[in-house]
Coordinates of C-alpha atoms in Angstrom, one line a residue:
M1 CA -33.8 9.7 3.9
G2 CA -33.7 6.7 6.2
G3 CA -36.4 4.3 7.3
R4 CA -38.2 5.0 10.6
V5 CA -39.3 1.4 11.2
S6 CA -39.7 0.8 14.9
V7 CA -37.6 -1.9 16.4
S8 CA -38.8 -3.4 19.7
P9 CA -36.6 -3.5 22.8
L10 CA -36.6 -7.3 22.7
I11 CA -35.0 -7.3 19.2
W12 CA -32.5 -4.7 20.4
I13 CA -31.5 -6.9 23.4
L14 CA -31.3 -10.1 21.4
T15 CA -29.1 -8.4 18.7
V16 CA -26.7 -6.9 21.3
V17 CA -26.5 -10.2 23.1
A18 CA -25.7 -12.0 19.9
I19 CA -23.0 -9.6 18.9
L20 CA -21.4 -9.8 22.4
A21 CA -21.6 -13.6 22.2
L22 CA -19.8 -13.6 18.9
L23 CA -17.0 -11.5 20.4
V24 CA -16.7 -13.8 23.5
F25 CA -16.7 -16.9 21.2
D26 CA -14.0 -15.3 19.1
Y27 CA -11.8 -14.8 22.2
V28 CA -12.4 -18.1 23.9
F29 CA -12.0 -20.4 20.9
H30 CA -9.5 -18.4 18.7
V31 CA -7.6 -15.7 20.6
R32 CA -7.1 -16.9 24.1
G33 CA -4.5 -19.5 23.0
A34 CA -1.9 -17.5 21.1
H35 CA -1.2 -18.9 17.7
V36 CA -0.6 -17.8 14.1
P37 CA -3.8 -18.4 12.1
T38 CA -3.4 -20.2 8.7
I39 CA -4.8 -18.7 5.5
R40 CA -7.3 -21.5 5.4
E41 CA -8.5 -20.7 9.0
A42 CA -8.7 -17.0 8.3
A43 CA -10.7 -17.6 5.0
I44 CA -13.2 -20.0 6.7
W45 CA -13.9 -17.7 9.6
S46 CA -14.0 -14.5 7.4
A47 CA -16.5 -16.2 5.1
L48 CA -18.6 -17.3 8.2
Y49 CA -18.7 -13.7 9.6
V50 CA -19.6 -12.3 6.2
G51 CA -22.3 -14.9 5.9
I52 CA -23.7 -14.0 9.3
A53 CA -23.8 -10.3 8.3
L54 CA -25.5 -11.1 5.0
A55 CA -28.1 -13.4 6.7
F56 CA -28.9 -10.6 9.2
G57 CA -29.3 -8.3 6.2
V58 CA -31.8 -10.7 4.5
G59 CA -33.7 -10.9 7.8
T60 CA -33.8 -7.1 8.0
L61 CA -35.1 -7.1 4.4
V62 CA -37.8 -9.6 5.1
L63 CA -38.9 -8.3 8.5
G64 CA -38.2 -4.6 8.2
G65 CA -39.1 -4.0 4.5
T66 CA -37.2 -3.2 1.3
A67 CA -36.1 0.3 2.4
M68 CA -34.6 -0.9 5.7
G69 CA -32.9 -3.8 4.1
Q70 CA -31.3 -1.6 1.4
E71 CA -30.1 0.8 4.0
Y72 CA -28.5 -2.0 6.0
F73 CA -26.7 -3.4 3.0
A74 CA -25.5 0.1 1.8
G75 CA -24.3 0.8 5.3
Y76 CA -22.6 -2.6 5.8
I77 CA -20.8 -2.5 2.5
T78 CA -19.6 1.1 3.1
E79 CA -18.4 0.4 6.6
K80 CA -16.7 -2.9 5.5
A81 CA -14.8 -1.1 2.8
L82 CA -13.7 1.6 5.2
S83 CA -12.6 -1.0 7.7
V84 CA -10.5 -2.8 5.0
D85 CA -8.7 0.6 4.4
N86 CA -8.2 0.9 8.1
L87 CA -6.5 -2.5 8.2
F88 CA -3.5 -1.0 6.4
V89 CA -3.0 1.4 9.4
F90 CA -3.3 -1.6 11.8
L91 CA -0.6 -3.3 9.8
I92 CA 1.7 -0.3 10.2
I93 CA 1.0 -0.2 14.0
M94 CA 1.9 -3.9 14.3
T95 CA 5.1 -3.4 12.4
S96 CA 6.0 -0.2 14.2
F97 CA 5.7 -1.9 17.6
R98 CA 7.2 -5.2 16.4
V99 CA 4.2 -7.2 17.8
P100 CA 4.9 -11.0 17.8
R101 CA 2.8 -12.7 15.2
E102 CA 1.2 -15.0 17.7
N103 CA -0.1 -12.1 19.8
Q104 CA -1.5 -10.0 16.9
Q105 CA -4.9 -11.6 17.1
K106 CA -5.5 -10.5 20.7
V107 CA -4.5 -6.9 19.9
L108 CA -6.9 -6.8 17.0
L109 CA -9.8 -8.3 19.0
V110 CA -9.2 -5.7 21.8
G111 CA -9.1 -3.0 19.1
I112 CA -12.4 -4.2 17.7
A113 CA -14.1 -4.3 21.1
I114 CA -12.9 -0.7 21.8
S115 CA -14.0 0.4 18.4
L116 CA -17.5 -1.1 18.9
L117 CA -17.9 0.7 22.2
A118 CA -16.6 4.0 20.9
R119 CA -18.8 3.8 17.7
T120 CA -21.9 3.0 19.8
G121 CA -21.3 6.2 21.7
F122 CA -20.8 8.2 18.5
I123 CA -23.9 6.6 17.0
L124 CA -26.1 7.6 20.0
L125 CA -24.5 11.1 20.0
G126 CA -25.0 11.5 16.2
S127 CA -28.6 10.4 16.5
A128 CA -29.3 12.8 19.3
L129 CA -27.8 15.7 17.3
I130 CA -29.7 14.8 14.1
N131 CA -33.0 14.6 16.0
T132 CA -32.4 18.0 17.6
F133 CA -30.6 20.0 15.0
A134 CA -31.4 19.5 11.3
W135 CA -28.3 21.6 10.3
V136 CA -26.0 18.8 11.6
F137 CA -26.4 17.2 8.2
Y138 CA -24.5 20.2 6.7
L139 CA -21.6 19.5 9.1
F140 CA -21.6 15.7 8.4
G141 CA -21.6 16.3 4.7
L142 CA -18.8 18.9 4.9
A143 CA -16.7 16.5 7.2
L144 CA -17.1 13.7 4.6
L145 CA -16.0 16.0 1.7
I146 CA -12.9 17.1 3.6
T147 CA -12.1 13.5 4.5
A148 CA -12.5 12.5 0.8
G149 CA -10.2 15.3 -0.3
N150 CA -7.5 14.0 2.1
M151 CA -8.0 10.5 0.8
F152 CA -7.2 11.5 -2.8
R153 CA -3.6 12.1 -1.8
P154 CA -1.5 8.9 -2.5
Q155 CA -1.6 6.6 0.5
T156 CA 1.6 4.7 1.2
E157 CA 3.2 2.9 4.1
E158 CA 5.3 6.0 4.8
S159 CA 2.4 8.4 4.7
H160 CA 0.3 6.3 7.1
S161 CA 3.3 6.0 9.5
A162 CA 3.8 9.7 9.4
Q163 CA 0.2 10.5 10.0
N164 CA -0.4 8.0 12.8
I165 CA -0.6 10.4 15.8
M166 CA -1.6 7.7 18.2
V167 CA 1.6 5.7 17.7
R168 CA 3.8 8.7 18.6
L169 CA 1.5 9.8 21.4
S170 CA 1.3 6.4 23.1
R171 CA 5.1 6.1 23.0
K172 CA 5.4 9.4 24.9
L173 CA 2.7 8.8 27.5
F174 CA 3.5 5.3 28.6
R175 CA 6.7 3.8 29.9
T176 CA 7.0 0.1 29.2
T177 CA 9.5 -2.8 29.3
E178 CA 11.8 -3.3 26.3
R179 CA 10.5 -6.8 25.5
Y180 CA 7.1 -8.4 25.2
Q181 CA 6.1 -11.0 27.9
G182 CA 3.8 -13.1 25.7
D183 CA 0.5 -11.4 25.6
K184 CA 0.7 -10.0 29.1
L185 CA -0.2 -6.4 29.7
F186 CA 1.9 -6.1 32.9
T187 CA 4.9 -7.8 34.3
V188 CA 7.3 -7.5 37.3
Q189 CA 10.7 -6.0 36.7
N190 CA 13.2 -5.3 39.5
G191 CA 10.4 -5.9 42.0
R192 CA 8.1 -3.3 40.4
R193 CA 4.9 -3.9 38.4
V194 CA 5.4 -2.4 35.0
M195 CA 3.6 -2.3 31.6
T196 CA 4.7 -4.3 28.6
P197 CA 4.7 -2.9 25.0
M198 CA 1.4 -4.7 24.5
V199 CA -0.3 -1.8 26.4
L200 CA 1.2 0.7 23.8
V201 CA -0.1 -1.3 20.9
M202 CA -3.6 -1.6 22.3
V203 CA -3.7 2.1 23.1
A204 CA -2.5 2.9 19.6
I205 CA -5.1 0.6 18.0
G206 CA -7.9 1.8 20.2
G207 CA -7.0 5.5 19.7
T208 CA -6.8 5.1 15.9
D209 CA -10.2 3.4 16.0
L210 CA -11.6 6.5 17.6
L211 CA -10.2 8.6 14.8
F212 CA -11.7 6.2 12.2
A213 CA -15.1 6.6 13.8
L214 CA -15.2 10.3 13.1
D215 CA -15.3 9.4 9.4
S216 CA -17.3 6.2 9.3
I217 CA -20.3 7.3 11.5
P218 CA -21.2 10.4 9.5
A219 CA -20.8 8.3 6.4
I220 CA -23.4 5.7 7.5
F221 CA -25.8 8.5 8.8
G222 CA -25.7 9.7 5.2
L223 CA -27.3 6.5 4.2
T224 CA -29.8 6.0 7.0
Q225 CA -31.1 7.6 10.2
N226 CA -32.4 4.4 11.6
V227 CA -30.2 3.9 14.7
F228 CA -30.8 0.1 14.7
V229 CA -29.5 -0.1 11.1
V230 CA -26.6 2.1 11.8
F231 CA -25.6 0.1 14.9
T232 CA -26.0 -3.3 13.3
A233 CA -24.3 -2.4 10.0
T234 CA -21.3 -1.0 11.9
A235 CA -21.1 -3.9 14.4
F236 CA -21.2 -6.6 11.7
S237 CA -18.6 -4.7 9.6
L238 CA -16.3 -4.9 12.6
L239 CA -16.9 -8.6 13.4
G240 CA -14.6 -10.8 11.4
L241 CA -12.1 -7.9 10.9
R242 CA -9.5 -9.9 12.8
Q243 CA -9.8 -12.8 10.4
L244 CA -9.8 -10.5 7.4
Y245 CA -6.5 -8.9 8.6
F246 CA -4.7 -12.3 8.3
L247 CA -6.6 -13.3 5.1
L248 CA -5.5 -10.1 3.3
D249 CA -2.0 -10.1 4.7
G250 CA 0.3 -9.3 1.9
L251 CA -2.5 -8.0 -0.3
L252 CA -3.3 -4.8 1.6
D253 CA -0.6 -2.8 -0.2
R254 CA -2.0 -4.0 -3.5
L255 CA -5.3 -2.2 -3.1
I256 CA -3.7 1.0 -4.3
Y257 CA -6.9 2.5 -5.7
L258 CA -9.1 1.6 -2.8
S259 CA -8.6 5.0 -1.1
Y260 CA -9.7 6.7 -4.3
G261 CA -12.8 4.6 -4.5
L262 CA -13.6 5.3 -0.9
A263 CA -13.0 9.0 -1.5
A264 CA -15.5 8.9 -4.4
V265 CA -18.0 7.1 -2.1
L266 CA -17.6 9.6 0.6
I267 CA -18.0 12.5 -1.8
F268 CA -21.2 10.9 -3.0
I269 CA -22.5 10.4 0.5
G270 CA -21.4 13.9 1.5
A271 CA -23.3 15.4 -1.4
K272 CA -26.3 13.3 -0.4
L273 CA -26.1 14.6 3.1
I274 CA -26.0 18.2 2.0
L275 CA -28.9 17.7 -0.4
H276 CA -30.9 16.2 2.5
A277 CA -29.9 19.2 4.7
L278 CA -31.1 21.6 2.1
H279 CA -34.4 19.6 1.8
Q280 CA -34.9 20.0 5.6
N281 CA -33.3 23.5 5.8
N282 CA -34.2 25.8 8.7
L283 CA -31.0 27.9 8.8
P284 CA -32.2 31.6 8.5
F285 CA -29.3 32.6 6.2
V286 CA -30.1 29.8 3.7
N287 CA -33.1 30.4 1.5
G288 CA -34.6 32.6 4.3
G289 CA -34.9 29.6 6.6
E290 CA -37.2 27.7 4.2
P291 CA -36.5 24.2 2.8
V292 CA -34.9 24.1 -0.6
E293 CA -36.5 22.0 -3.3
V294 CA -33.7 19.7 -4.4
V295 CA -33.6 16.1 -5.7
E296 CA -32.9 13.6 -3.0
I297 CA -31.0 10.4 -3.8
G298 CA -32.7 7.1 -2.9
T299 CA -31.1 4.3 -0.9
G300 CA -31.3 1.9 -3.9
T301 CA -29.4 4.3 -6.0
S302 CA -26.9 4.8 -3.2
L303 CA -26.3 1.1 -2.9
L304 CA -25.8 0.7 -6.6
V305 CA -23.3 3.6 -6.8
I306 CA -21.3 2.3 -3.8
L307 CA -21.1 -1.2 -5.2
V308 CA -20.0 -0.1 -8.7
V309 CA -17.3 2.3 -7.4
L310 CA -15.8 -0.3 -5.0
V311 CA -15.9 -3.1 -7.6
I312 CA -14.1 -0.9 -10.2
T313 CA -11.4 0.3 -7.7
I314 CA -10.8 -3.1 -6.1
F315 CA -10.4 -5.0 -9.4
G316 CA -8.4 -2.1 -10.9
S317 CA -6.0 -2.4 -8.0
L318 CA -5.7 -6.2 -8.2
F319 CA -4.8 -6.2 -11.9
S320 CA -2.5 -3.1 -11.7
T321 CA 1.2 -3.5 -12.4
R322 CA 1.8 -0.7 -10.0
G323 CA -0.2 -2.5 -7.3
R324 CA 1.7 -5.7 -7.7
T325 CA 5.0 -3.9 -7.6
Q326 CA 4.0 -1.8 -4.5
T327 CA 3.0 -5.0 -2.8
A328 CA 6.3 -6.6 -3.6
M329 CA 8.2 -3.7 -2.2
A330 CA 6.2 -3.6 1.0
N331 CA 6.5 -7.4 1.4
V332 CA 10.3 -7.2 1.0
R333 CA 10.6 -4.5 3.7
R334 CA 8.2 -6.1 6.2
D335 CA 9.0 -9.8 5.6
A336 CA 12.8 -9.3 5.6
A337 CA 12.5 -7.3 8.8
A338 CA 10.2 -9.9 10.4
Y339 CA 12.4 -12.8 9.4
L340 CA 15.5 -11.1 10.8
D341 CA 13.7 -10.3 14.0
A342 CA 14.1 -13.3 16.3
E343 CA 11.2 -12.2 18.5
Y344 CA 8.7 -11.9 15.5
T345 CA 7.5 -15.5 15.9
V346 CA 8.6 -18.9 17.3
D347 CA 6.5 -20.7 14.8
P348 CA 8.8 -22.3 12.1
V349 CA 5.9 -22.7 9.7
E350 CA 5.2 -18.9 9.9
R351 CA 8.9 -18.1 9.4
E352 CA 9.0 -20.3 6.3
R353 CA 5.8 -18.7 5.0
I354 CA 7.2 -15.1 5.2
Y355 CA 10.5 -16.3 3.8
L356 CA 8.9 -17.9 0.7
R357 CA 6.8 -14.7 0.2
L358 CA 10.0 -12.7 0.4
I359 CA 11.4 -14.9 -2.4
E360 CA 8.4 -14.3 -4.5
A361 CA 8.5 -10.5 -3.9
R362 CA 12.2 -10.4 -4.6
D363 CA 11.8 -12.3 -7.9
H364 CA 9.0 -9.9 -9.0
I365 CA 11.2 -6.9 -8.5
I366 CA 14.2 -8.4 -10.4
A367 CA 11.9 -9.5 -13.3
L368 CA 10.4 -6.1 -13.8
G369 CA 11.0 -4.4 -17.2
P370 CA 12.9 -1.0 -17.4
K371 CA 9.6 1.0 -17.4
A372 CA 8.1 -0.8 -14.5
K373 CA 11.4 -0.6 -12.5
Q374 CA 10.9 3.2 -12.2
I375 CA 8.2 2.4 -9.7
V376 CA 10.7 0.7 -7.4
R377 CA 12.3 2.9 -4.8
N378 CA 15.6 2.0 -3.2
E379 CA 16.1 -1.3 -5.1
P380 CA 19.7 -1.9 -3.8
E381 CA 18.4 -1.5 -0.2
L382 CA 15.5 -4.0 -0.9
L383 CA 17.9 -6.5 -2.4
D384 CA 20.3 -6.1 0.5
L385 CA 17.5 -6.9 2.9
C386 CA 16.8 -10.1 0.8
R387 CA 20.5 -11.1 1.0
R388 CA 20.6 -10.6 4.8
A389 CA 17.5 -12.8 5.1
S390 CA 19.1 -15.3 2.8
D391 CA 22.2 -15.5 5.0
S392 CA 20.0 -16.0 8.1
H393 CA 18.0 -18.7 6.4
A394 CA 21.1 -20.5 5.2
A395 CA 22.5 -20.4 8.7
A396 CA 19.3 -21.9 10.1
H397 CA 19.0 -24.5 7.3
P398 CA 22.6 -25.4 6.3
A399 CA 21.5 -28.5 4.5
H400 CA 19.3 -26.5 2.1
S401 CA 20.4 -24.0 -0.5
S402 CA 18.6 -20.7 -0.4
P403 CA 16.6 -19.6 -3.5
L404 CA 17.6 -16.0 -2.6
D405 CA 21.3 -16.9 -3.4
R406 CA 20.4 -17.0 -7.1
S407 CA 20.9 -13.4 -8.0

């Protein structure tokens, strides 16, 4: 398992420099000036980063060979899918800390940079362990099977909030000001230099990224042992994640079956790791310390399985009534809270966008049939949020009647 194609130090240096240059470019031209990216902007730059990742994969396929190219694409697709699932938790963190919309880009980029550093460390550690102890594959495989079992539990906004240790821990460890000061990390209050809530958010995002790495790194090592492929597939899956967050805004809750698809993928990779461990076995209490003759799963087969599982679960989610209804409920909660929060954004276009999405979500809930309405929890509370947002919108735009008034 895993190609052993040698990669020259020059290629390593050029690749690392290119990845760092993309992060710097992202900061200088998109994040340094606080603003709310439009859907069009997010779509263009998301497509560009995916295009760069795919072009790199084609280059790997041509220069490194078929096996190395297949490993890269299998690793990239798996890591990208895991990162999309992680975006849901980022959304919960942003909501929990009431991060102003204009400053969310900087938080995400810092989180991506922290994640890239942390995962590089985990990749080097994982490679060293694998090269020294063949039995580590057993541990990686078992870890993925346990993670997959946890992912089969229904994932909701409430469960993610309850499980997010980093949010609670960061609130306890750091004392900050009550209000944000733009995107500043520190400010002066009563003559003393103090931290702003932006520090809490970045700690929570960075800490959560560390937890994510414990799942994603064993997963990609289950597809390849080539450190260059592991690093590049991981790095390119993280690049463009900021843009993807804004592109998928409002649709994350709709991917209700993604966690099940990812769980199936992790079970598959976990089983593959254990089979590989048996094939290289040297544990004295397993088959007398001798390798076990088992079938090993090729990279091409792995790539096909991963693609089929993810396509089925993603499209199943998008066309699911439950998915659309869960999205509507989440949008009402978050959009109404955001609209009623004067500090959420100063951009009138963004406020109108979330208000219009609130209308759409509210109309979806009202139009549901009796059977589908059973999915909706706390409907009176949701509609009350809509009415409060409607009153606020009417007060801000007295010359326009509010669509939410039509109950």
